């Protein structure tokens, strides 16, 4: 006699709070950009929130945006960009930021102006961007750095909503500290308290 089949569990389908969310890998190559495999960058677009987020910004990211989306959609992404996360300071994760900032700044004459842009990074990267702003015309003074606020003596691993601009629509940004050669291991947990 055949065994009875177990009853199938009922499945519940839930949708994202913003079901129009898109995740677009712009680069999955390592260290060397090319036309077909750019270095690290992932775009998250949420049109219903009029928001875009970029996880890493390797060299050539702006070109990949233009190839993937065309000039009009690229301008739309730049004008709705709320946050760039720089995971670490290897060049293939951040060298595209300057060209992206310059392109975004060229939209500053448009109406409405782009929302405030936050960059989640360590203070060394913020300082590098400050120096670059002296040679390149982008609005450094309008950028927000939630993980390395000027009032904090050290970088912040967990930036709650209070450190983010309200237009970011984010609850927090958490960075996992990665010790570099010769640097002491950070003493605190990167995760927010439960």
mmCIF file with all atom_site columns, N, CA and C in Angstrom, residues 41-79:
data_model
loop_
_atom_site.group_PDB
_atom_site.id
_atom_site.type_symbol
_atom_site.label_atom_id
_atom_site.label_alt_id
_atom_site.label_comp_id
_atom_site.label_asym_id
_atom_site.label_entity_id
_atom_site.label_seq_id
_atom_site.pdbx_PDB_ins_code
_atom_site.Cartn_x
_atom_site.Cartn_y
_atom_site.Cartn_z
_atom_site.occupancy
_atom_site.B_iso_or_equiv
_atom_site.pdbx_formal_charge
_atom_site.auth_seq_id
_atom_site.auth_comp_id
_atom_site.auth_asym_id
_atom_site.auth_atom_id
_atom_site.pdbx_PDB_model_num
ATOM 1   N N  . UNK A 1 41 ? 30.207 47.347 -8.153  1.00 0.00 ? 41 UNK A N  1
ATOM 2   C CA . UNK A 1 41 ? 29.157 48.351 -8.008  1.00 0.00 ? 41 UNK A CA 1
ATOM 3   C C  . UNK A 1 41 ? 27.814 47.645 -8.168  1.00 0.00 ? 41 UNK A C  1
ATOM 4   N N  . UNK A 1 42 ? 26.894 47.927 -7.250  1.00 0.00 ? 42 UNK A N  1
ATOM 5   C CA . UNK A 1 42 ? 25.536 47.391 -7.349  1.00 0.00 ? 42 UNK A CA 1
ATOM 6   C C  . UNK A 1 42 ? 24.563 48.529 -7.084  1.00 0.00 ? 42 UNK A C  1
ATOM 7   N N  . UNK A 1 43 ? 23.659 48.730 -8.023  1.00 0.00 ? 43 UNK A N  1
ATOM 8   C CA . UNK A 1 43 ? 22.656 49.780 -7.918  1.00 0.00 ? 43 UNK A CA 1
ATOM 9   C C  . UNK A 1 43 ? 21.356 49.187 -7.379  1.00 0.00 ? 43 UNK A C  1
ATOM 10  N N  . UNK A 1 44 ? 20.768 49.855 -6.402  1.00 0.00 ? 44 UNK A N  1
ATOM 11  C CA . UNK A 1 44 ? 19.439 49.499 -5.901  1.00 0.00 ? 44 UNK A CA 1
ATOM 12  C C  . UNK A 1 44 ? 18.536 50.692 -6.190  1.00 0.00 ? 44 UNK A C  1
ATOM 13  N N  . UNK A 1 45 ? 17.515 50.469 -7.010  1.00 0.00 ? 45 UNK A N  1
ATOM 14  C CA . UNK A 1 45 ? 16.570 51.530 -7.378  1.00 0.00 ? 45 UNK A CA 1
ATOM 15  C C  . UNK A 1 45 ? 15.207 51.228 -6.776  1.00 0.00 ? 45 UNK A C  1
ATOM 16  N N  . UNK A 1 46 ? 14.600 52.239 -6.191  1.00 0.00 ? 46 UNK A N  1
ATOM 17  C CA . UNK A 1 46 ? 13.250 52.104 -5.653  1.00 0.00 ? 46 UNK A CA 1
ATOM 18  C C  . UNK A 1 46 ? 12.441 53.292 -6.190  1.00 0.00 ? 46 UNK A C  1
ATOM 19  N N  . UNK A 1 47 ? 11.905 53.159 -7.405  1.00 0.00 ? 47 UNK A N  1
ATOM 20  C CA . UNK A 1 47 ? 11.202 54.281 -8.031  1.00 0.00 ? 47 UNK A CA 1
ATOM 21  C C  . UNK A 1 47 ? 10.044 54.837 -7.208  1.00 0.00 ? 47 UNK A C  1
ATOM 22  N N  . UNK A 1 48 ? 9.295  53.974 -6.515  1.00 0.00 ? 48 UNK A N  1
ATOM 23  C CA . UNK A 1 48 ? 8.150  54.479 -5.748  1.00 0.00 ? 48 UNK A CA 1
ATOM 24  C C  . UNK A 1 48 ? 8.581  55.371 -4.587  1.00 0.00 ? 48 UNK A C  1
ATOM 25  N N  . UNK A 1 49 ? 9.824  55.225 -4.130  1.00 0.00 ? 49 UNK A N  1
ATOM 26  C CA . UNK A 1 49 ? 10.365 56.103 -3.088  1.00 0.00 ? 49 UNK A CA 1
ATOM 27  C C  . UNK A 1 49 ? 11.234 57.208 -3.678  1.00 0.00 ? 49 UNK A C  1
ATOM 28  N N  . UNK A 1 50 ? 11.330 57.233 -5.013  1.00 0.00 ? 50 UNK A N  1
ATOM 29  C CA . UNK A 1 50 ? 12.175 58.209 -5.693  1.00 0.00 ? 50 UNK A CA 1
ATOM 30  C C  . UNK A 1 50 ? 13.596 58.161 -5.134  1.00 0.00 ? 50 UNK A C  1
ATOM 31  N N  . UNK A 1 51 ? 14.116 56.927 -4.964  1.00 0.00 ? 51 UNK A N  1
ATOM 32  C CA . UNK A 1 51 ? 15.414 56.728 -4.316  1.00 0.00 ? 51 UNK A CA 1
ATOM 33  C C  . UNK A 1 51 ? 16.260 55.700 -5.050  1.00 0.00 ? 51 UNK A C  1
ATOM 34  N N  . UNK A 1 52 ? 17.563 55.944 -5.031  1.00 0.00 ? 52 UNK A N  1
ATOM 35  C CA . UNK A 1 52 ? 18.550 54.989 -5.540  1.00 0.00 ? 52 UNK A CA 1
ATOM 36  C C  . UNK A 1 52 ? 19.686 54.910 -4.534  1.00 0.00 ? 52 UNK A C  1
ATOM 37  N N  . UNK A 1 53 ? 20.310 53.742 -4.457  1.00 0.00 ? 53 UNK A N  1
ATOM 38  C CA . UNK A 1 53 ? 21.414 53.494 -3.527  1.00 0.00 ? 53 UNK A CA 1
ATOM 39  C C  . UNK A 1 53 ? 22.484 52.741 -4.294  1.00 0.00 ? 53 UNK A C  1
ATOM 40  N N  . UNK A 1 54 ? 23.744 53.008 -3.981  1.00 0.00 ? 54 UNK A N  1
ATOM 41  C CA . UNK A 1 54 ? 24.845 52.366 -4.680  1.00 0.00 ? 54 UNK A CA 1
ATOM 42  C C  . UNK A 1 54 ? 25.756 51.681 -3.677  1.00 0.00 ? 54 UNK A C  1
ATOM 43  N N  . UNK A 1 55 ? 25.940 50.381 -3.859  1.00 0.00 ? 55 UNK A N  1
ATOM 44  C CA . UNK A 1 55 ? 26.844 49.607 -3.011  1.00 0.00 ? 55 UNK A CA 1
ATOM 45  C C  . UNK A 1 55 ? 28.162 49.482 -3.751  1.00 0.00 ? 55 UNK A C  1
ATOM 46  N N  . UNK A 1 56 ? 29.154 50.201 -3.308  1.00 0.00 ? 56 UNK A N  1
ATOM 47  C CA . UNK A 1 56 ? 30.461 50.352 -3.935  1.00 0.00 ? 56 UNK A CA 1
ATOM 48  C C  . UNK A 1 56 ? 30.340 51.133 -5.235  1.00 0.00 ? 56 UNK A C  1
ATOM 49  N N  . UNK A 1 57 ? 31.463 51.688 -5.665  1.00 0.00 ? 57 UNK A N  1
ATOM 50  C CA . UNK A 1 57 ? 31.464 52.554 -6.840  1.00 0.00 ? 57 UNK A CA 1
ATOM 51  C C  . UNK A 1 57 ? 32.833 52.467 -7.500  1.00 0.00 ? 57 UNK A C  1
ATOM 52  N N  . UNK A 1 58 ? 33.120 51.304 -8.066  1.00 0.00 ? 58 UNK A N  1
ATOM 53  C CA . UNK A 1 58 ? 34.408 51.085 -8.709  1.00 0.00 ? 58 UNK A CA 1
ATOM 54  C C  . UNK A 1 58 ? 34.579 51.945 -9.953  1.00 0.00 ? 58 UNK A C  1
ATOM 55  N N  . UNK A 1 59 ? 35.813 52.033 -10.422 1.00 0.00 ? 59 UNK A N  1
ATOM 56  C CA . UNK A 1 59 ? 36.131 52.790 -11.626 1.00 0.00 ? 59 UNK A CA 1
ATOM 57  C C  . UNK A 1 59 ? 35.250 52.312 -12.778 1.00 0.00 ? 59 UNK A C  1
ATOM 58  N N  . UNK A 1 60 ? 34.683 53.239 -13.519 1.00 0.00 ? 60 UNK A N  1
ATOM 59  C CA . UNK A 1 60 ? 33.842 52.882 -14.656 1.00 0.00 ? 60 UNK A CA 1
ATOM 60  C C  . UNK A 1 60 ? 32.365 52.720 -14.315 1.00 0.00 ? 60 UNK A C  1
ATOM 61  N N  . UNK A 1 61 ? 31.981 52.945 -13.066 1.00 0.00 ? 61 UNK A N  1
ATOM 62  C CA . UNK A 1 61 ? 30.577 52.775 -12.677 1.00 0.00 ? 61 UNK A CA 1
ATOM 63  C C  . UNK A 1 61 ? 29.662 53.713 -13.458 1.00 0.00 ? 61 UNK A C  1
ATOM 64  N N  . UNK A 1 62 ? 30.064 54.956 -13.631 1.00 0.00 ? 62 UNK A N  1
ATOM 65  C CA . UNK A 1 62 ? 29.240 55.907 -14.379 1.00 0.00 ? 62 UNK A CA 1
ATOM 66  C C  . UNK A 1 62 ? 29.047 55.426 -15.820 1.00 0.00 ? 62 UNK A C  1
ATOM 67  N N  . UNK A 1 63 ? 30.111 54.932 -16.441 1.00 0.00 ? 63 UNK A N  1
ATOM 68  C CA . UNK A 1 63 ? 30.003 54.400 -17.802 1.00 0.00 ? 63 UNK A CA 1
ATOM 69  C C  . UNK A 1 63 ? 29.065 53.204 -17.876 1.00 0.00 ? 63 UNK A C  1
ATOM 70  N N  . UNK A 1 64 ? 29.132 52.324 -16.876 1.00 0.00 ? 64 UNK A N  1
ATOM 71  C CA . UNK A 1 64 ? 28.229 51.171 -16.846 1.00 0.00 ? 64 UNK A CA 1
ATOM 72  C C  . UNK A 1 64 ? 26.781 51.620 -16.684 1.00 0.00 ? 64 UNK A C  1
ATOM 73  N N  . UNK A 1 65 ? 26.556 52.618 -15.842 1.00 0.00 ? 65 UNK A N  1
ATOM 74  C CA . UNK A 1 65 ? 25.198 53.161 -15.706 1.00 0.00 ? 65 UNK A CA 1
ATOM 75  C C  . UNK A 1 65 ? 24.688 53.655 -17.055 1.00 0.00 ? 65 UNK A C  1
ATOM 76  N N  . UNK A 1 66 ? 25.521 54.409 -17.758 1.00 0.00 ? 66 UNK A N  1
ATOM 77  C CA . UNK A 1 66 ? 25.110 54.966 -19.052 1.00 0.00 ? 66 UNK A CA 1
ATOM 78  C C  . UNK A 1 66 ? 24.853 53.868 -20.076 1.00 0.00 ? 66 UNK A C  1
ATOM 79  N N  . UNK A 1 67 ? 25.705 52.822 -20.093 1.00 0.00 ? 67 UNK A N  1
ATOM 80  C CA . UNK A 1 67 ? 25.501 51.717 -21.037 1.00 0.00 ? 67 UNK A CA 1
ATOM 81  C C  . UNK A 1 67 ? 24.247 50.915 -20.692 1.00 0.00 ? 67 UNK A C  1
ATOM 82  N N  . UNK A 1 68 ? 24.027 50.675 -19.405 1.00 0.00 ? 68 UNK A N  1
ATOM 83  C CA . UNK A 1 68 ? 22.902 49.833 -18.988 1.00 0.00 ? 68 UNK A CA 1
ATOM 84  C C  . UNK A 1 68 ? 21.561 50.559 -19.068 1.00 0.00 ? 68 UNK A C  1
ATOM 85  N N  . UNK A 1 69 ? 21.558 51.843 -18.739 1.00 0.00 ? 69 UNK A N  1
ATOM 86  C CA . UNK A 1 69 ? 20.289 52.555 -18.589 1.00 0.00 ? 69 UNK A CA 1
ATOM 87  C C  . UNK A 1 69 ? 20.049 53.658 -19.611 1.00 0.00 ? 69 UNK A C  1
ATOM 88  N N  . UNK A 1 70 ? 21.091 54.101 -20.289 1.00 0.00 ? 70 UNK A N  1
ATOM 89  C CA . UNK A 1 70 ? 20.951 55.225 -21.204 1.00 0.00 ? 70 UNK A CA 1
ATOM 90  C C  . UNK A 1 70 ? 21.089 56.546 -20.461 1.00 0.00 ? 70 UNK A C  1
ATOM 91  N N  . UNK A 1 71 ? 21.270 57.638 -21.199 1.00 0.00 ? 71 UNK A N  1
ATOM 92  C CA . UNK A 1 71 ? 21.540 58.929 -20.556 1.00 0.00 ? 71 UNK A CA 1
ATOM 93  C C  . UNK A 1 71 ? 20.390 59.456 -19.696 1.00 0.00 ? 71 UNK A C  1
ATOM 94  N N  . UNK A 1 72 ? 19.148 59.290 -20.146 1.00 0.00 ? 72 UNK A N  1
ATOM 95  C CA . UNK A 1 72 ? 18.016 59.835 -19.389 1.00 0.00 ? 72 UNK A CA 1
ATOM 96  C C  . UNK A 1 72 ? 17.834 59.101 -18.062 1.00 0.00 ? 72 UNK A C  1
ATOM 97  N N  . UNK A 1 73 ? 17.877 57.767 -18.074 1.00 0.00 ? 73 UNK A N  1
ATOM 98  C CA . UNK A 1 73 ? 17.720 57.004 -16.835 1.00 0.00 ? 73 UNK A CA 1
ATOM 99  C C  . UNK A 1 73 ? 18.929 57.189 -15.913 1.00 0.00 ? 73 UNK A C  1
ATOM 100 N N  . UNK A 1 74 ? 20.118 57.368 -16.492 1.00 0.00 ? 74 UNK A N  1
ATOM 101 C CA . UNK A 1 74 ? 21.299 57.637 -15.664 1.00 0.00 ? 74 UNK A CA 1
ATOM 102 C C  . UNK A 1 74 ? 21.115 58.952 -14.913 1.00 0.00 ? 74 UNK A C  1
ATOM 103 N N  . UNK A 1 75 ? 20.626 59.969 -15.604 1.00 0.00 ? 75 UNK A N  1
ATOM 104 C CA . UNK A 1 75 ? 20.355 61.249 -14.928 1.00 0.00 ? 75 UNK A CA 1
ATOM 105 C C  . UNK A 1 75 ? 19.319 61.067 -13.832 1.00 0.00 ? 75 UNK A C  1
ATOM 106 N N  . UNK A 1 76 ? 18.321 60.222 -14.084 1.00 0.00 ? 76 UNK A N  1
ATOM 107 C CA . UNK A 1 76 ? 17.301 59.950 -13.069 1.00 0.00 ? 76 UNK A CA 1
ATOM 108 C C  . UNK A 1 76 ? 17.915 59.278 -11.845 1.00 0.00 ? 76 UNK A C  1
ATOM 109 N N  . UNK A 1 77 ? 18.793 58.294 -12.075 1.00 0.00 ? 77 UNK A N  1
ATOM 110 C CA . UNK A 1 77 ? 19.463 57.612 -10.958 1.00 0.00 ? 77 UNK A CA 1
ATOM 111 C C  . UNK A 1 77 ? 20.308 58.606 -10.171 1.00 0.00 ? 77 UNK A C  1
ATOM 112 N N  . UNK A 1 78 ? 21.095 59.424 -10.872 1.00 0.00 ? 78 UNK A N  1
ATOM 113 C CA . UNK A 1 78 ? 21.954 60.393 -10.188 1.00 0.00 ? 78 UNK A CA 1
ATOM 114 C C  . UNK A 1 78 ? 21.131 61.401 -9.389  1.00 0.00 ? 78 UNK A C  1
ATOM 115 N N  . UNK A 1 79 ? 19.990 61.791 -9.927  1.00 0.00 ? 79 UNK A N  1
ATOM 116 C CA . UNK A 1 79 ? 19.184 62.799 -9.229  1.00 0.00 ? 79 UNK A CA 1
ATOM 117 C C  . UNK A 1 79 ? 18.392 62.217 -8.066  1.00 0.00 ? 79 UNK A C  1
#
